[in-house]
Short mmCIF file of C-alpha atoms and ligand atoms in Angstrom, two decimals:
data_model
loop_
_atom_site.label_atom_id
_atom_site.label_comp_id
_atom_site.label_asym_id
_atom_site.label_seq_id
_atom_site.Cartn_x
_atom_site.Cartn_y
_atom_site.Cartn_z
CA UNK H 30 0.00 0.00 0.00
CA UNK H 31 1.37 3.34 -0.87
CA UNK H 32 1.79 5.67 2.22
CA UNK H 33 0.13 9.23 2.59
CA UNK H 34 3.22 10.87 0.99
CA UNK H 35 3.59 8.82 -1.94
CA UNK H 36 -0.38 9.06 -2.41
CA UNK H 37 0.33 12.97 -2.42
CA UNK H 38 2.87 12.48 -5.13
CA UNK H 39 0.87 10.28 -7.02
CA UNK H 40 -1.41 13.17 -7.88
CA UNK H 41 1.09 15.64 -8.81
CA UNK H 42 1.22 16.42 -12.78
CA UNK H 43 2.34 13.13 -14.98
CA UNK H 44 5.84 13.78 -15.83
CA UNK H 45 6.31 13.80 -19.15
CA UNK H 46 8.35 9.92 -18.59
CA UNK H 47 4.97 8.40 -17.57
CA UNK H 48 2.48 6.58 -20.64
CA UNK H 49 -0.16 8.49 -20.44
CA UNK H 50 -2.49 5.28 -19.64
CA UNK H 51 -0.39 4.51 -16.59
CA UNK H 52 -2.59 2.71 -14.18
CA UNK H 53 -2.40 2.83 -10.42
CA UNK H 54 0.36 0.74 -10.62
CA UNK H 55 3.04 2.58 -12.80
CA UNK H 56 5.52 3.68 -9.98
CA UNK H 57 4.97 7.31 -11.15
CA UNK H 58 6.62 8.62 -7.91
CA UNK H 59 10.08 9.15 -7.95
CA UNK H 60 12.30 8.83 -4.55
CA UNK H 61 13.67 12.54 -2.99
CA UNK H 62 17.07 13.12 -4.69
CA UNK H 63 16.58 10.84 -7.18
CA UNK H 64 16.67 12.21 -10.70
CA UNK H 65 13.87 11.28 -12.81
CA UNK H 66 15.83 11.62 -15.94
CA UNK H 67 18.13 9.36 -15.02
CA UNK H 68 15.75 6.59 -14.43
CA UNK H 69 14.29 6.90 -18.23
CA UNK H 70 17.64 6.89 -19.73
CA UNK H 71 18.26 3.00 -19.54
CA UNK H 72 15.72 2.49 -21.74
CA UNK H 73 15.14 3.73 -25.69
CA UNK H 74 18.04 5.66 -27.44
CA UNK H 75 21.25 5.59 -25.52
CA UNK H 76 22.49 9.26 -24.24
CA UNK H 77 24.24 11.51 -26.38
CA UNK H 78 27.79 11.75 -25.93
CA UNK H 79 28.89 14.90 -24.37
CA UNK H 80 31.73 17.12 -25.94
CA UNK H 81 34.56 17.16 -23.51
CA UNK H 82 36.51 20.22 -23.19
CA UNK H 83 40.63 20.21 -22.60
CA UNK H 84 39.84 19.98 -18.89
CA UNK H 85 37.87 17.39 -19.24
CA UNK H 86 39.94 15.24 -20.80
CA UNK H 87 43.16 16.38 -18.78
CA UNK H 88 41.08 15.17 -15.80
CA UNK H 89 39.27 12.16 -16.98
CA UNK H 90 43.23 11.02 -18.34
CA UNK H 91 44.40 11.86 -14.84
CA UNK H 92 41.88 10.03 -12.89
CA UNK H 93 42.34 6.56 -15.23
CA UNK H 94 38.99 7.06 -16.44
CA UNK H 95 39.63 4.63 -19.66
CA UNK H 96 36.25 5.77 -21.52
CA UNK H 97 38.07 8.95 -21.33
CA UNK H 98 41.74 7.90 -22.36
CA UNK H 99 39.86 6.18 -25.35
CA UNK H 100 37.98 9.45 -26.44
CA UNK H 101 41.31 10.84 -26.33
CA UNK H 102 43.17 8.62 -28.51
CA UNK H 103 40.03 9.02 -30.57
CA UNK H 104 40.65 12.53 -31.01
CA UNK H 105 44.39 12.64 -31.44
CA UNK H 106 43.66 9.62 -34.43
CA UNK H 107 41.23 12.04 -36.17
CA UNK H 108 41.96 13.60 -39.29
CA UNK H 109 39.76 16.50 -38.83
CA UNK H 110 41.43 19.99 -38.51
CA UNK H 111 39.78 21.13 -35.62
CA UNK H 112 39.87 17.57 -33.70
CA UNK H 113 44.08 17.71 -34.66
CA UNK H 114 44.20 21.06 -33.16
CA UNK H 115 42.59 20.10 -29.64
CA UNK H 116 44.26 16.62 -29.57
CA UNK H 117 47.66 18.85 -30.50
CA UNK H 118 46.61 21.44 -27.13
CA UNK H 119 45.81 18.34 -24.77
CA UNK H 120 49.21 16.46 -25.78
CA UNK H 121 50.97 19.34 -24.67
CA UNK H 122 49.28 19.34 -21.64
CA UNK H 123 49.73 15.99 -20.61
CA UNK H 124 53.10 15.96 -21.71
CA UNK H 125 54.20 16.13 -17.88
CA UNK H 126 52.46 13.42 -17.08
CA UNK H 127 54.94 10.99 -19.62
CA UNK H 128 57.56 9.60 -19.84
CA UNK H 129 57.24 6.79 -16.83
CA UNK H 130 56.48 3.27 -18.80
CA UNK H 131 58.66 1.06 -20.41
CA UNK H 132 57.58 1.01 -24.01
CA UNK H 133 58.24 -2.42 -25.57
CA UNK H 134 57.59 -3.50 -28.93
CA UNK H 135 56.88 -6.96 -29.90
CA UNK H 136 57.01 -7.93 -33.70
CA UNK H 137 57.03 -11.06 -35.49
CA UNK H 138 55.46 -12.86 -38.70
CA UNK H 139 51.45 -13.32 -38.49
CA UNK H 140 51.11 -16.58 -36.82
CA UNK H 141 54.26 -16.52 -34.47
CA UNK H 142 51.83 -16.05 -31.63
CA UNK H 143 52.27 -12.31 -31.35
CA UNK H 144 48.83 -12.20 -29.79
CA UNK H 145 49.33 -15.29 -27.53
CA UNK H 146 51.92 -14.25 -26.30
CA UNK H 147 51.16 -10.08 -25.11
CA UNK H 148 48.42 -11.82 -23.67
CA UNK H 149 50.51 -14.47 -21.25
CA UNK H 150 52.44 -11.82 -20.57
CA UNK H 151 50.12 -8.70 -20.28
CA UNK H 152 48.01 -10.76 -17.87
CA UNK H 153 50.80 -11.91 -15.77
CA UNK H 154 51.69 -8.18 -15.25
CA UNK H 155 48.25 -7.39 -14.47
CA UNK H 156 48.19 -10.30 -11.93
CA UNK H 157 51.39 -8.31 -10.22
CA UNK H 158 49.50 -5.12 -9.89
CA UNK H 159 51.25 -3.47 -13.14
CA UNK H 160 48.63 -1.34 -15.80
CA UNK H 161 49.47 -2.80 -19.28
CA UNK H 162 48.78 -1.02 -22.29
CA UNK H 163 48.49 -2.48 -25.72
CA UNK H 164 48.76 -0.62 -29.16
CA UNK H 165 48.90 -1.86 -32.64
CA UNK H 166 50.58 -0.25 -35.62
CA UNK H 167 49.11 -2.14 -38.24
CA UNK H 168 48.81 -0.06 -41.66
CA UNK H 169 48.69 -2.90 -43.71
CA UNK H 170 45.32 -2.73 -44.12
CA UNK H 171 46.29 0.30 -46.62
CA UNK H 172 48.45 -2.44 -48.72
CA UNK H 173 46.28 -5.67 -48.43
CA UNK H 174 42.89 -3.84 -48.04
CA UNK H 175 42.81 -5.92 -45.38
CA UNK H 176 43.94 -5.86 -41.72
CA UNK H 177 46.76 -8.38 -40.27
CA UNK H 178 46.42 -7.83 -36.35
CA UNK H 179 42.60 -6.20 -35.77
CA UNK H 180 41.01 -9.18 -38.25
CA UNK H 181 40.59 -11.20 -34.99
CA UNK H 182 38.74 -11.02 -31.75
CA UNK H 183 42.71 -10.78 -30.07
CA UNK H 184 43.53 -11.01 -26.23
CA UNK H 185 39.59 -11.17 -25.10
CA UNK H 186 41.15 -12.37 -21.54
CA UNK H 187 43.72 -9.45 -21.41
CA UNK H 188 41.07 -7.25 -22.76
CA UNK H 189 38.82 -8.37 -19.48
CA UNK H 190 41.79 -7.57 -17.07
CA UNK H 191 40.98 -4.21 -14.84
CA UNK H 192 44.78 -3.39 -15.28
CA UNK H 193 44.76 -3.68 -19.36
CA UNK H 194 44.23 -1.36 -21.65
CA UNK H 195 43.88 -2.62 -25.44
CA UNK H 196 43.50 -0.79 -28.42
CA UNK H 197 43.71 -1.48 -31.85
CA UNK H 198 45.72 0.01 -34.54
CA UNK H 199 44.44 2.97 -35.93
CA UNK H 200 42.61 2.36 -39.62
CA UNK H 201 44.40 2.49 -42.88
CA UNK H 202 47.05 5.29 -43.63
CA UNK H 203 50.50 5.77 -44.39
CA UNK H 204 52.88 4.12 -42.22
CA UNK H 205 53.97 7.55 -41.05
CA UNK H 206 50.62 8.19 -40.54
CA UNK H 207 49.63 5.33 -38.35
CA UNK H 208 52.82 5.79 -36.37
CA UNK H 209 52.15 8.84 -35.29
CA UNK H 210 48.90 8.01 -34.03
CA UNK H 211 49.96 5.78 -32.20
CA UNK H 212 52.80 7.39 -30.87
CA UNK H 213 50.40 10.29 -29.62
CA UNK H 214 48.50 6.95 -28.43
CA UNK H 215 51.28 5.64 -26.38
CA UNK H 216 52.08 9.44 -24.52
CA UNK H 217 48.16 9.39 -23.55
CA UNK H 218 48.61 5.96 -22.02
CA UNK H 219 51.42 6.67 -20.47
CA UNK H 220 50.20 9.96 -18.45
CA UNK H 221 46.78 7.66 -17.89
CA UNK H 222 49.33 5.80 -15.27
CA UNK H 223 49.90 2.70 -17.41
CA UNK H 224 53.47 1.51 -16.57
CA UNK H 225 53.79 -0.54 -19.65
CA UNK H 226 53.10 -0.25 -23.24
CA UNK H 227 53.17 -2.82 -25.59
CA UNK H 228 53.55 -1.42 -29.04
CA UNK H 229 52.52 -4.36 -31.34
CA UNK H 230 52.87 -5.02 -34.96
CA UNK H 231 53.35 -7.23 -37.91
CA UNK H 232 56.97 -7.99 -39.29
CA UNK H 233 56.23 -6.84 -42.91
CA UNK H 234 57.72 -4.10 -44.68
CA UNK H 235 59.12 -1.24 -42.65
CA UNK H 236 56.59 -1.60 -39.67
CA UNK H 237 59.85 -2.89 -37.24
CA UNK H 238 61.73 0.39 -37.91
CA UNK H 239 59.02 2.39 -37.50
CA UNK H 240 58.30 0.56 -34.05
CA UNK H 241 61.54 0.64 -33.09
CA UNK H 242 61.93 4.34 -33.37
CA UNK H 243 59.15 4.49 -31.00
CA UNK H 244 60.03 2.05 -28.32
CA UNK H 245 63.02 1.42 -25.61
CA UNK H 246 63.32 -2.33 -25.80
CA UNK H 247 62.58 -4.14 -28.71
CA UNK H 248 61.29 -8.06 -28.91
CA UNK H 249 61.38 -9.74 -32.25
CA UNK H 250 59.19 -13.05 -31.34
CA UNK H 251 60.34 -16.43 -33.95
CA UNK H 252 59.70 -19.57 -34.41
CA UNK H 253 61.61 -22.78 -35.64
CA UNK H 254 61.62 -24.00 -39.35
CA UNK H 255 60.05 -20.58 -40.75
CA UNK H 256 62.74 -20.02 -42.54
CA UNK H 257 65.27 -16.74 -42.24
CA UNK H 258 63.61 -15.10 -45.00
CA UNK H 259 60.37 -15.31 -43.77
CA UNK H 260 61.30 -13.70 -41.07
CA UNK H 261 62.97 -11.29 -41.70
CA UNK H 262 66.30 -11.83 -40.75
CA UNK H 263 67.66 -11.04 -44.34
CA UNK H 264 66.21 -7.46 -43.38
CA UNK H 265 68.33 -7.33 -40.62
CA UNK H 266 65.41 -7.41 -38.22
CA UNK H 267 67.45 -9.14 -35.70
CA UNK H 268 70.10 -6.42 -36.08
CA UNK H 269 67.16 -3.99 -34.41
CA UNK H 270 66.08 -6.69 -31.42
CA UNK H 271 66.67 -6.12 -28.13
CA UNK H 272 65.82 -10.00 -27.10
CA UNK H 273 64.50 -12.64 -29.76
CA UNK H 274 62.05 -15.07 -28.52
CA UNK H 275 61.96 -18.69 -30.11
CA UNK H 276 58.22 -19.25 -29.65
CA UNK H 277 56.10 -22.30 -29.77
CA UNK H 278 58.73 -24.01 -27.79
CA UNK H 279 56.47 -26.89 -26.73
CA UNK H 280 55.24 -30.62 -27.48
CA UNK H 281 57.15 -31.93 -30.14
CA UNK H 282 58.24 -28.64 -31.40
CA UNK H 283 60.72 -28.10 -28.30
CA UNK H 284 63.94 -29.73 -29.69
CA UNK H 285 63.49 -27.58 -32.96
CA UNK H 286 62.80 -23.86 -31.33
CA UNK H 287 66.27 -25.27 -28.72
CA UNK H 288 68.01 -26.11 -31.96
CA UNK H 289 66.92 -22.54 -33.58
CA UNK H 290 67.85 -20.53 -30.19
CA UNK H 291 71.31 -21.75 -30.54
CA UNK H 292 71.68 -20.98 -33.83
CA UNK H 293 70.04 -17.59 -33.01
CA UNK H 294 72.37 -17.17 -30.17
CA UNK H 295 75.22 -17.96 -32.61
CA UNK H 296 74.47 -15.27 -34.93
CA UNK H 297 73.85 -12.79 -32.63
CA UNK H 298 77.38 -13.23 -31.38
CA UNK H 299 78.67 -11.68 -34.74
CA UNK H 300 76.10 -9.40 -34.44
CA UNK H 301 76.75 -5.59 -33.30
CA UNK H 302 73.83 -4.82 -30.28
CA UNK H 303 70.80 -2.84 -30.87
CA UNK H 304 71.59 -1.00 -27.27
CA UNK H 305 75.08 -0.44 -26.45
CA UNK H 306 76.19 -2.56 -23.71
CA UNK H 307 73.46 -4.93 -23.99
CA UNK H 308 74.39 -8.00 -25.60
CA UNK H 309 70.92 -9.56 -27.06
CA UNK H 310 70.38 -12.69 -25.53
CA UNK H 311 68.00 -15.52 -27.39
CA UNK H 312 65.19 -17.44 -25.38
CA UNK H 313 62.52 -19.77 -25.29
CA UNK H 314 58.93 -19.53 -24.93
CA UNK H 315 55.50 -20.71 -24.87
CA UNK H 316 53.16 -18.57 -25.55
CA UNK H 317 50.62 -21.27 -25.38
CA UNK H 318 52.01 -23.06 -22.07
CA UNK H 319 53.51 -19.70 -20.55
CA UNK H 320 56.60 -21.81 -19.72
CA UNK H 321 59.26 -19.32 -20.14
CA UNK H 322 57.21 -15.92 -20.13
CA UNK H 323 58.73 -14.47 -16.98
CA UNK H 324 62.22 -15.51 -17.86
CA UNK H 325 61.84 -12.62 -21.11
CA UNK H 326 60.08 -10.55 -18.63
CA UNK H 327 63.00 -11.00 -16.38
CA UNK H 328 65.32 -10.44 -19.36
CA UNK H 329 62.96 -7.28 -20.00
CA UNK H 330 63.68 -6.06 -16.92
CA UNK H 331 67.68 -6.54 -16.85
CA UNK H 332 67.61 -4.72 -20.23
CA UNK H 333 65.89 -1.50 -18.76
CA UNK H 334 67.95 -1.35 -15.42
CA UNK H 335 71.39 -1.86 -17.45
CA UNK H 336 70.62 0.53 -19.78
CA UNK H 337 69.20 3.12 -17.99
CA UNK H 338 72.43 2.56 -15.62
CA UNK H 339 74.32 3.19 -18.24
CA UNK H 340 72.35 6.17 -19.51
CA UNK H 341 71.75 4.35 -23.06
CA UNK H 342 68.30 4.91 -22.25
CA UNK H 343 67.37 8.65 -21.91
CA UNK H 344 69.81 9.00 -24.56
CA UNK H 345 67.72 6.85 -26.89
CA UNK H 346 64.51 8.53 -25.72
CA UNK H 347 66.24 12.09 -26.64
CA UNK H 348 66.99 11.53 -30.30
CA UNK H 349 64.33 9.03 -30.72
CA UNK H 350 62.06 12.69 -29.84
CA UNK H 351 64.55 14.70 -32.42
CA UNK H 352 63.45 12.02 -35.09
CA UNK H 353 60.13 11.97 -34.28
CA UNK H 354 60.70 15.97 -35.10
CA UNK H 355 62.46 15.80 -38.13
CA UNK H 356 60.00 12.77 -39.44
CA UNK H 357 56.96 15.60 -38.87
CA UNK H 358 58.53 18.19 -40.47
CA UNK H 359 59.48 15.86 -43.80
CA UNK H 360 55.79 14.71 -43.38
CA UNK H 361 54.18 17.98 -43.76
CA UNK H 362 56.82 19.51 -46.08
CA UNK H 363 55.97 16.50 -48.92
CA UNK H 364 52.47 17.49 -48.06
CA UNK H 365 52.40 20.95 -48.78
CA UNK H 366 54.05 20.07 -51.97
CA UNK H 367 52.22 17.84 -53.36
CA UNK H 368 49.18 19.38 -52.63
CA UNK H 369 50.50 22.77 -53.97
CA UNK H 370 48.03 23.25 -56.82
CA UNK H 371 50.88 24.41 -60.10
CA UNK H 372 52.46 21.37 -58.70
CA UNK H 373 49.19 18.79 -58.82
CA UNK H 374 48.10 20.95 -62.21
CA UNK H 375 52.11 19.80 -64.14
CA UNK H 376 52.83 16.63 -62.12
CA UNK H 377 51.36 14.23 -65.12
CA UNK H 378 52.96 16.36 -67.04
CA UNK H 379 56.56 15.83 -65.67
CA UNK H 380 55.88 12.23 -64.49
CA UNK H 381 55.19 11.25 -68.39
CA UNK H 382 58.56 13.13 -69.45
CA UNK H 383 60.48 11.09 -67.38
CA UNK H 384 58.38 7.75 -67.89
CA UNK H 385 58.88 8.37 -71.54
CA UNK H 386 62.66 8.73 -71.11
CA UNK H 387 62.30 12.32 -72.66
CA UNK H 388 63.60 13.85 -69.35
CA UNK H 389 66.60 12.82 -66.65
CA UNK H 390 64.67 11.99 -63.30
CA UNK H 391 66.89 14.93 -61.91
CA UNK H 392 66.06 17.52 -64.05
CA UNK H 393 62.42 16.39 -64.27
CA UNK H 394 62.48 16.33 -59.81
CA UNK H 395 64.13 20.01 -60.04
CA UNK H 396 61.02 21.31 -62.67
CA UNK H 397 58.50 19.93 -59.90
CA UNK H 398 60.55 21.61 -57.10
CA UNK H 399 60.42 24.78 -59.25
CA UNK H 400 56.68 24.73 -59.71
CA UNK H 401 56.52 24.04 -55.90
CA UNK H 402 57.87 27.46 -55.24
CA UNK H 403 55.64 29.12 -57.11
CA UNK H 404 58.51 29.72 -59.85
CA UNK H 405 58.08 28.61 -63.55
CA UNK H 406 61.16 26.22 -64.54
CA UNK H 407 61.48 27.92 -67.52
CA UNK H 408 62.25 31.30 -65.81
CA UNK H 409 64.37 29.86 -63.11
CA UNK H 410 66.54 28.09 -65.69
CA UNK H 411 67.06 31.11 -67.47
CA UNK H 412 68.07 32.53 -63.60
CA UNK H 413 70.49 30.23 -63.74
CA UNK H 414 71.78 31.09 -66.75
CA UNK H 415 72.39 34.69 -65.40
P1 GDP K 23 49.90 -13.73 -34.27
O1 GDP K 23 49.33 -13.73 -35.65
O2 GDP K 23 51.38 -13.56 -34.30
O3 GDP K 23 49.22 -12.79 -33.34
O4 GDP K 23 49.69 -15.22 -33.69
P2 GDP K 23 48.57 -15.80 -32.70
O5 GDP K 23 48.86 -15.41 -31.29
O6 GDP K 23 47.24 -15.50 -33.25
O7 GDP K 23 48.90 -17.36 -32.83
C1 GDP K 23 48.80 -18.07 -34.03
C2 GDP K 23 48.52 -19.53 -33.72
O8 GDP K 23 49.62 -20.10 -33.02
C3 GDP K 23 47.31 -19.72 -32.84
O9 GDP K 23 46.61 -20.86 -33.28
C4 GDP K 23 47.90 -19.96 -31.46
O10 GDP K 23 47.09 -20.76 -30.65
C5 GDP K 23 49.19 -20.67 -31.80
N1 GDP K 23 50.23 -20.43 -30.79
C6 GDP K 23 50.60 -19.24 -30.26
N2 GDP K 23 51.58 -19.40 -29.36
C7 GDP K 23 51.83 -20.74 -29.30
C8 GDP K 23 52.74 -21.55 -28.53
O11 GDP K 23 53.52 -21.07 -27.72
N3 GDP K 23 52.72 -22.88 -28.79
C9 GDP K 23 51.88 -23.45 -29.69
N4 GDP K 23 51.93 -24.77 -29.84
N5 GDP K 23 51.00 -22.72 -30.40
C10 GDP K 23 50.97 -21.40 -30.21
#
């Protein structure tokens, strides 16, 4: 039975979140401090997103909100003009907040157990207490039309883990493109209070640089009987590894990934280090199993205490930011070229010439250039004739 005060609010005016043929029974009272609106909005449409400001997502990033630290990413991966000026404003603002996690790449062929393995590892982190963070650089889909890491449901247990993080690689573009992102990706995690960021991707094409430009340690996962070429090691991918994991080292596959991390180890030996004074060791894992996980995480471990001993470290981080510079200003140079409009309007033009062997690529290159700065080649030829 309702009491005398709910009876009272019973005959107040129907709010407007009541069917208008509500009988007796439709709970058209609403608690004291309890807000109506809020009880309607679990049901129809779902709420429209807000538009944070700076502060808002300066605070949501500081507080670990993750809805917020994905809204950011969001914004620093969008192409629009005014999203890229905002995401540029809150990366300088949360720029303090950097710097802390040990970035770690992990690269390897599709099907070396890439994903297998982040999440053995990722969750054993999580199980100690550490925040993981997982990125993808994975601009392949721009080549294949297809993606090679986000194809897959990947890591659903990591991705349940209150310490993980996981986000995908951001859709097709450039490889410069996609790096930055996720560069700009990794910094957000990073001031979000995750103390380690996995920066994933495929070994094909120049991906590993590319990674390894962006990360302090570098793992280059293998497996037996692939063959080197496969892999990558013609590439010199193992040149850029900081510690190469023989994976799959289980069931009858063990006594081939121990006979291919002794022949690993072997070659490494002639090998100059990625880090100074950090000879890259060769183990064994299984992703599958997790037999050998926390003897690379140990291995990770050595690697960023000996090198940030020695100061390889900060050292790396310093001109690793200089690249990341000079890569942004190359970027957005060839940009404003080629979208200078004399330059689009005479590129078929020139690009014929030289296809048609009726110009030298050089002088063809230098007519483009010419066009770029607003001069006409013909006049600045006959400058330098002067
Ligand atoms: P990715 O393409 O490099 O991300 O590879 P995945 O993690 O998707 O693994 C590819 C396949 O190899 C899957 O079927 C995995 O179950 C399997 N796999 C991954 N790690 C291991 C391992 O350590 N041992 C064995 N036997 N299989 C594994």
């Amino acid at each position: 039975m309702p009491n005398k005060a709910q009876r009272e609010h019973c005959q107040q005016p129907r709010p407007d979140w009541v069917p208008e043929d509500a009988g007796p029974g439709f709970a058209t009272w609403v608690l004291e401090g309890v807000n109506p609106s809020g009880v309607t909005r679990s049901v129809g449409a779902p709420p429209k997103r807000r538009t944070l400001s700076i502060d808002d997502y300066v605070d949501g990033i500081k507080r670990r909100d993750t809805a917020i630290l994905a809204r950011a990413i969001t914004l620093v991966e969008s192409n629009a003009p005014a999203h890229q000026e905002l995401g540029q404003e809150l990366l300088a603002r949360i720029m303090p907040m950097t710097g802390a996690a040990m970035r770690v790449g992990i690269t390897g062929i599709p099907g070396v157990g890439k994903s297998t393995f982040i999440e053995a590892l990722g969750s054993r982190l999580c199980d100690k207490g550490r925040r993981v963070a997982v990125l993808a650089v994975d601009p392949s889909s721009s080549v294949t039309g297809g993606s090679i890491l986000g194809d897959k449901m990947r890591m659903e247990k990591l991705s349940r883990h209150i310490g993980a993080f996981i986000r995908p690689s951001p859709s097709a573009g450039s490889l410069g493109g996609v790096a930055r992102k996720s560069r700009e990706a990794m910094l957000l995690c990073e001031a979000a209070g995750y103390d380690v960021v996995i920066v994933e991707t495929v070994g094909v094409g120049q991906n590993e640089v590319t990674v390894r430009s962006m990360v302090d340690c570098f793992v280059v996962l293998m497996i037996a009987g692939a063959g080197d070429e496969v892999q990558g090691m013609k590439k010199g991918v193992i040149e850029l590894a900081d510690l190469i994991v023989v994976n799959k080292a289980d069931g009858e596959n063990k006594i081939r990934a121990m006979a291919a991390r002794a022949e690993m180890a072997r070659v490494l030996h002639y090998l100059k280090a990625a880090t100074e004074g950090w000879p890259t060791p060769a183990l064994l894992a299984s992703a599958m199993s997790g037999e050998g996980i926390s003897d690379v995480w140990k291995s990770v471990e050595e690697f960023f205490r000996t090198s940030r001993q020695a100061g390889v470290l900060d050292q790396r981080r310093r001109s690793q930011a200089i690249a990341w510079m000079h890569s942004l200003v190359n970027e957005a140079l060839l940009h404003d070229f080629y979208e200078n409009a004399a330059v689009k309007a005479h590129q078929p033009e020139v690009e014929r010439e030289v296809a048609d062997g009726k110009t030298p690529a050089l002088a063809a290159a230098r007519r483009l250039l010419a066009f770029g700065e607003g001069v006409h080649p013909d006049a600045a030829v006959e400058a330098d004739e002067d």
